[in-house]
Coordinates of C-alpha atoms and ligand atoms in Angstrom, one line a residue:
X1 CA 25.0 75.7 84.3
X2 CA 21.8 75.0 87.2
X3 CA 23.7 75.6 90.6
X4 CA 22.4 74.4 93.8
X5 CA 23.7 75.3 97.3
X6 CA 23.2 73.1 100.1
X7 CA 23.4 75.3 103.2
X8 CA 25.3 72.6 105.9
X9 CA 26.6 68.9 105.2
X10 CA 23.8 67.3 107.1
X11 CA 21.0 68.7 104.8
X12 CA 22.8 67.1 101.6
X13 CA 19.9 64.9 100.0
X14 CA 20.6 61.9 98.3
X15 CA 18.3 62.5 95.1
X16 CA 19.6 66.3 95.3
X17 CA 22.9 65.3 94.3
X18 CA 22.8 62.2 92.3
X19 CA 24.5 62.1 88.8
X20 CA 25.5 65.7 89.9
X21 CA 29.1 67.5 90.0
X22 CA 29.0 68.1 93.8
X23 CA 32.0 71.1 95.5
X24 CA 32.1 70.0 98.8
X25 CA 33.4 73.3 100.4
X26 CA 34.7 73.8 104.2
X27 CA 37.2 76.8 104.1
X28 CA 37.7 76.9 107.7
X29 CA 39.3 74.5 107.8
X30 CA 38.6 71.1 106.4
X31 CA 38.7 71.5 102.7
X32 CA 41.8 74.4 102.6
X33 CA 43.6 71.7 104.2
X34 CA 42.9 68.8 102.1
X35 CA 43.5 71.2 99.0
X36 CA 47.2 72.4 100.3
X37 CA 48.2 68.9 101.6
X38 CA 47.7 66.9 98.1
X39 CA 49.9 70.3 96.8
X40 CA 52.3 70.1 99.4
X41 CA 52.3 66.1 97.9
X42 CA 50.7 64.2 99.7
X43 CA 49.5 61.0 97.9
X44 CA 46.1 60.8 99.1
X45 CA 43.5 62.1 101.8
X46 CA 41.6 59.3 103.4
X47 CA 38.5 60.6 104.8
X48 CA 37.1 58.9 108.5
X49 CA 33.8 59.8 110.3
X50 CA 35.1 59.0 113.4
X51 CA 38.7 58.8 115.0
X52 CA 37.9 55.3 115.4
X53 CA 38.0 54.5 112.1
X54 CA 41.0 56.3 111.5
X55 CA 43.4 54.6 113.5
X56 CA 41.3 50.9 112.7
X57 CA 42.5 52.0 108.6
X58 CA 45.7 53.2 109.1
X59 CA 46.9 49.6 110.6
X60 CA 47.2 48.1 106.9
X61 CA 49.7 50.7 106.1
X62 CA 53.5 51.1 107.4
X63 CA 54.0 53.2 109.8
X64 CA 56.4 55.8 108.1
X65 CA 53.9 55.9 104.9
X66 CA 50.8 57.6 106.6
X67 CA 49.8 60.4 109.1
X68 CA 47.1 60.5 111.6
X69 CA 45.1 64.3 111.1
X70 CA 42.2 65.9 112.5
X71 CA 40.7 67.9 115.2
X72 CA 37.8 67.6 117.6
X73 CA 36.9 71.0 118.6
X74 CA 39.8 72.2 116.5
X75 CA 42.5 70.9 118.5
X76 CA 44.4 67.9 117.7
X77 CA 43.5 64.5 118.7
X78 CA 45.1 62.6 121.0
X79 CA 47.2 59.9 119.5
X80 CA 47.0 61.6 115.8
X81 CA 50.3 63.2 114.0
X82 CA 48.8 66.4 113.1
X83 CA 46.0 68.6 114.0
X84 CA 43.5 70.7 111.4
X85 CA 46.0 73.5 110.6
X86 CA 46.8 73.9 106.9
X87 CA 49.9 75.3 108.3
X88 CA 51.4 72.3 109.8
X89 CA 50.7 70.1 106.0
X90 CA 54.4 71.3 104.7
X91 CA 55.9 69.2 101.8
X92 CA 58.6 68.1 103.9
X93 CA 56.1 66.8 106.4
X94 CA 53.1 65.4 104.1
X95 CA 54.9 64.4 100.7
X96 CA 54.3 61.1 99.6
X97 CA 51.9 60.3 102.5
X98 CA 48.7 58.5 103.2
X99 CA 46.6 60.9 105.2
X100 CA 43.8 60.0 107.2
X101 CA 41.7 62.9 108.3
X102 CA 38.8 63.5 109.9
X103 CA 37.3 66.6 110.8
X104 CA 33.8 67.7 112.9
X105 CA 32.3 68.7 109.4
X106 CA 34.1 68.4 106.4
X107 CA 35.3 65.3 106.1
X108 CA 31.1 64.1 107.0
X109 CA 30.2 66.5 104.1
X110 CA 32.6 64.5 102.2
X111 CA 31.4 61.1 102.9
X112 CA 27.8 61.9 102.8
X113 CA 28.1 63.1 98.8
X114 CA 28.6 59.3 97.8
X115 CA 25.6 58.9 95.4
X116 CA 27.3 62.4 93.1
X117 CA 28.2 62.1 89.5
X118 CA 31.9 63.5 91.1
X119 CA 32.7 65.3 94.2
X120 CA 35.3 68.1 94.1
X121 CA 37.5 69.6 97.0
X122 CA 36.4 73.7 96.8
X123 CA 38.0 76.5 98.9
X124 CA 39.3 80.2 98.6
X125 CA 43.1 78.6 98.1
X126 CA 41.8 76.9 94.5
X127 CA 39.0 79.3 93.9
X128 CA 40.0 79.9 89.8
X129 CA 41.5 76.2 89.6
X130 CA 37.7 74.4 90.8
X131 CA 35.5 77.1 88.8
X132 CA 37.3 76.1 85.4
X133 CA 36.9 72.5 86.1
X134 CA 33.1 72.9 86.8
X135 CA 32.6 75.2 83.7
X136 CA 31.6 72.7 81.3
X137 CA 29.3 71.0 83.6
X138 CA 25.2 71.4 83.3
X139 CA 24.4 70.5 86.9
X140 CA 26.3 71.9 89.9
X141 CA 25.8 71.5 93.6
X142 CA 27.6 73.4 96.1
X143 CA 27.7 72.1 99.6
X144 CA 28.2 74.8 102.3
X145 CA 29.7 72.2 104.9
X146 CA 29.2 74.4 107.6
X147 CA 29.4 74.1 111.5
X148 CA 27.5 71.7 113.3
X149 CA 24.4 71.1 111.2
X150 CA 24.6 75.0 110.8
X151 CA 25.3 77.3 108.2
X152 CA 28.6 78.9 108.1
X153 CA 29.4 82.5 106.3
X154 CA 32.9 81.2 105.6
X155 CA 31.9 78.7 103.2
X156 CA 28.7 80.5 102.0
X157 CA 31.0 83.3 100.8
X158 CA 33.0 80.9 99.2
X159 CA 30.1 79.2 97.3
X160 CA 29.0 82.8 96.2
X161 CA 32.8 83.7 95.1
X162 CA 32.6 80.5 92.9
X163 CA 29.2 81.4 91.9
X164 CA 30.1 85.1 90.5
X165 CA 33.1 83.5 88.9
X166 CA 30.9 81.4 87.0
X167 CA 28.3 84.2 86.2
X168 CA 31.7 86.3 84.4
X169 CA 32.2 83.2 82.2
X170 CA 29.0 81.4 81.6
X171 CA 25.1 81.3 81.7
X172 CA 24.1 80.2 85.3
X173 CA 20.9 79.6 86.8
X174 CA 20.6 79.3 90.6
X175 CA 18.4 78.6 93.5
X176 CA 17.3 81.0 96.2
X177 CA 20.2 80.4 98.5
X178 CA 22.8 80.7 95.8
X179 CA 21.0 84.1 94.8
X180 CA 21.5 85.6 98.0
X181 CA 25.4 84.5 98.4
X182 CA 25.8 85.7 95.1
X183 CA 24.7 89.5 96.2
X184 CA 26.3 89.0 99.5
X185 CA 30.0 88.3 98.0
X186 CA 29.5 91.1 95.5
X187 CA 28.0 94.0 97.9
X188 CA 31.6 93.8 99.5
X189 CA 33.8 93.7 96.7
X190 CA 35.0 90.6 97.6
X191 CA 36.5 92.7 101.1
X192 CA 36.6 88.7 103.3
X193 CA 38.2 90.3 106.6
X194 CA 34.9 93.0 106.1
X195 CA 32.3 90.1 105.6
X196 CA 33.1 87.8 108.2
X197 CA 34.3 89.7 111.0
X198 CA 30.9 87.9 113.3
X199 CA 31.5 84.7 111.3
X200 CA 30.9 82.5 114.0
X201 CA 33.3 79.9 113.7
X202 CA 36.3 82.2 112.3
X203 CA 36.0 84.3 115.5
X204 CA 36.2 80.3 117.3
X205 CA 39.2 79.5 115.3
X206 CA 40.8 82.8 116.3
X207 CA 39.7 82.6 120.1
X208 CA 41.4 79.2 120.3
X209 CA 44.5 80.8 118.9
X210 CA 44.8 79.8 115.0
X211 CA 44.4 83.5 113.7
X212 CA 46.9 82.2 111.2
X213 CA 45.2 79.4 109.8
X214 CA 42.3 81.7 109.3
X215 CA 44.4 84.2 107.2
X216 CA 45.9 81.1 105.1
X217 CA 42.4 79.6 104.7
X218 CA 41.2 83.4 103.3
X219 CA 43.8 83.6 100.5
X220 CA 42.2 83.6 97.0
X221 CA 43.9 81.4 94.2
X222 CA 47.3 80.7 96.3
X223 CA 47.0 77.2 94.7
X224 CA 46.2 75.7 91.1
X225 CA 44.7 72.9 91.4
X226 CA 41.8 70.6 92.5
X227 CA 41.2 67.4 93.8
X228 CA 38.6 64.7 93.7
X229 CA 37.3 62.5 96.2
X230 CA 36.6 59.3 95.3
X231 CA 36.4 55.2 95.8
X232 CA 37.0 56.5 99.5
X233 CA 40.2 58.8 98.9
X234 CA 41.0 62.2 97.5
X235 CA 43.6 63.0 95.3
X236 CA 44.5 65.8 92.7
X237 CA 43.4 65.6 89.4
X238 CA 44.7 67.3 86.0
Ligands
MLT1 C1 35.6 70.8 110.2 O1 35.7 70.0 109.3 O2 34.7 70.7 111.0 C2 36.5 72.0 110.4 O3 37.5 71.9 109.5 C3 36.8 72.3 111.8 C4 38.0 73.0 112.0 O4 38.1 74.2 111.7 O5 39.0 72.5 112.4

């Protein structure tokens, strides 16, 4: 399998990823939420640029059948149902609900992969569950969504965790940035907490007071499954 790693949502080409299998990945927190809230049974993830759109698309749908999430600068938005915390996407709150989410990064990175053969939903949480589904593929692309057009060791880790995965169970070829995540995530052993105590926007999240949500988001294979984003909405697929 050729793997390619895009370092931060904004530098995802067009011509990069056409007819490719694209892992849009945004542990902190974009993507761990979208992956526990279709678990938790939700029936789909709506994806808006702007909060904007989010409220202008929820109008079509009754009230009691869809929640408002998202954050802007991590915190909730003003009007919305729920924030960004994976924490707060409990069955008993998100089963059988529309969500529309939009995010600072992640749910951009999402958007902009609209020319991909298929775009999955990557994160620690589903780490074993998204590198079987991309085994058979021959061309791979892993976007890093990162923070604010920057690169962010969260997701890079990520993308290398997926990438060593891959290496135990098939023949890979990757690109210069993939090389170094690759050695980065095995030099520690896989120790998270150890690689990215100065990650920038981990020590934001924890500063702002969502030390939790950090912890969830670092949890390797807590869930099975992946999702797929698609014709405008993500849902799990089997
Ligand atoms: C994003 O999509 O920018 C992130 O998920 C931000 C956050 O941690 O809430």
């Amino acid at each position: 399998v050729k793997i390619h790693v895009v370092p931060f949502a904004g530098a995802i080409n067009r011509k990069l990823i056409q007819n490719k299998t694209v892992v849009v990945i945004d542990v902190l927190r974009a993507t761990s939420v979208m992956t526990t809230a279709l678990y938790h049974g939700a029936k789909q993830i709506i994806p808006c640029l702007t909060v904007e759109e989010a409220f202008k698309r929820s109008e079509t749908y009754a009230e009691d059948s869809c929640l408002l999430c998202g954050e802007r600068d991590a915190r909730k938005i003003k009007g919305f149902d729920l924030g960004n915390s994976p924490l707060e996407f409990t069955p008993e709150i998100v089963k059988g609900k529309t969500i529309f989410l939009t995010t600072t990064n992640g749910t951009k990175a999402l958007r902009s992969g609209s020319d991909a053969k298929e775009i999955l939903i990557g994160a620690f949480l589903n780490l074993n569950a998204v590198t079987k589904k991309i085994l058979e593929r021959e061309k791979l692309v892993l976007v890093c969504s990162g923070t604010n057009d920057k690169f962010s060791l969260d997701d890079g880790m990520c993308a290398g965790a997926i990438i060593n995965e891959l290496s135990k169970q098939t023949e890979i070829k990757i690109d210069d940035l993939g090389e170094v995540l690759l050695k980065t995530w095995r030099s520690e052993n896989g120790n998270l907490n150890q690689m990215l105590k100065n990650c920038f926007h981990l020590n934001y999240l924890k500063d702002k007071g969502y030390a939790e949500d950090v912890d969830y988001c670092l949890q390797i294979n807590r869930i099975p499954v992946v999702s797929e984003f698609r014709d405008n909405f993500s849902v799990i697929i089997p």
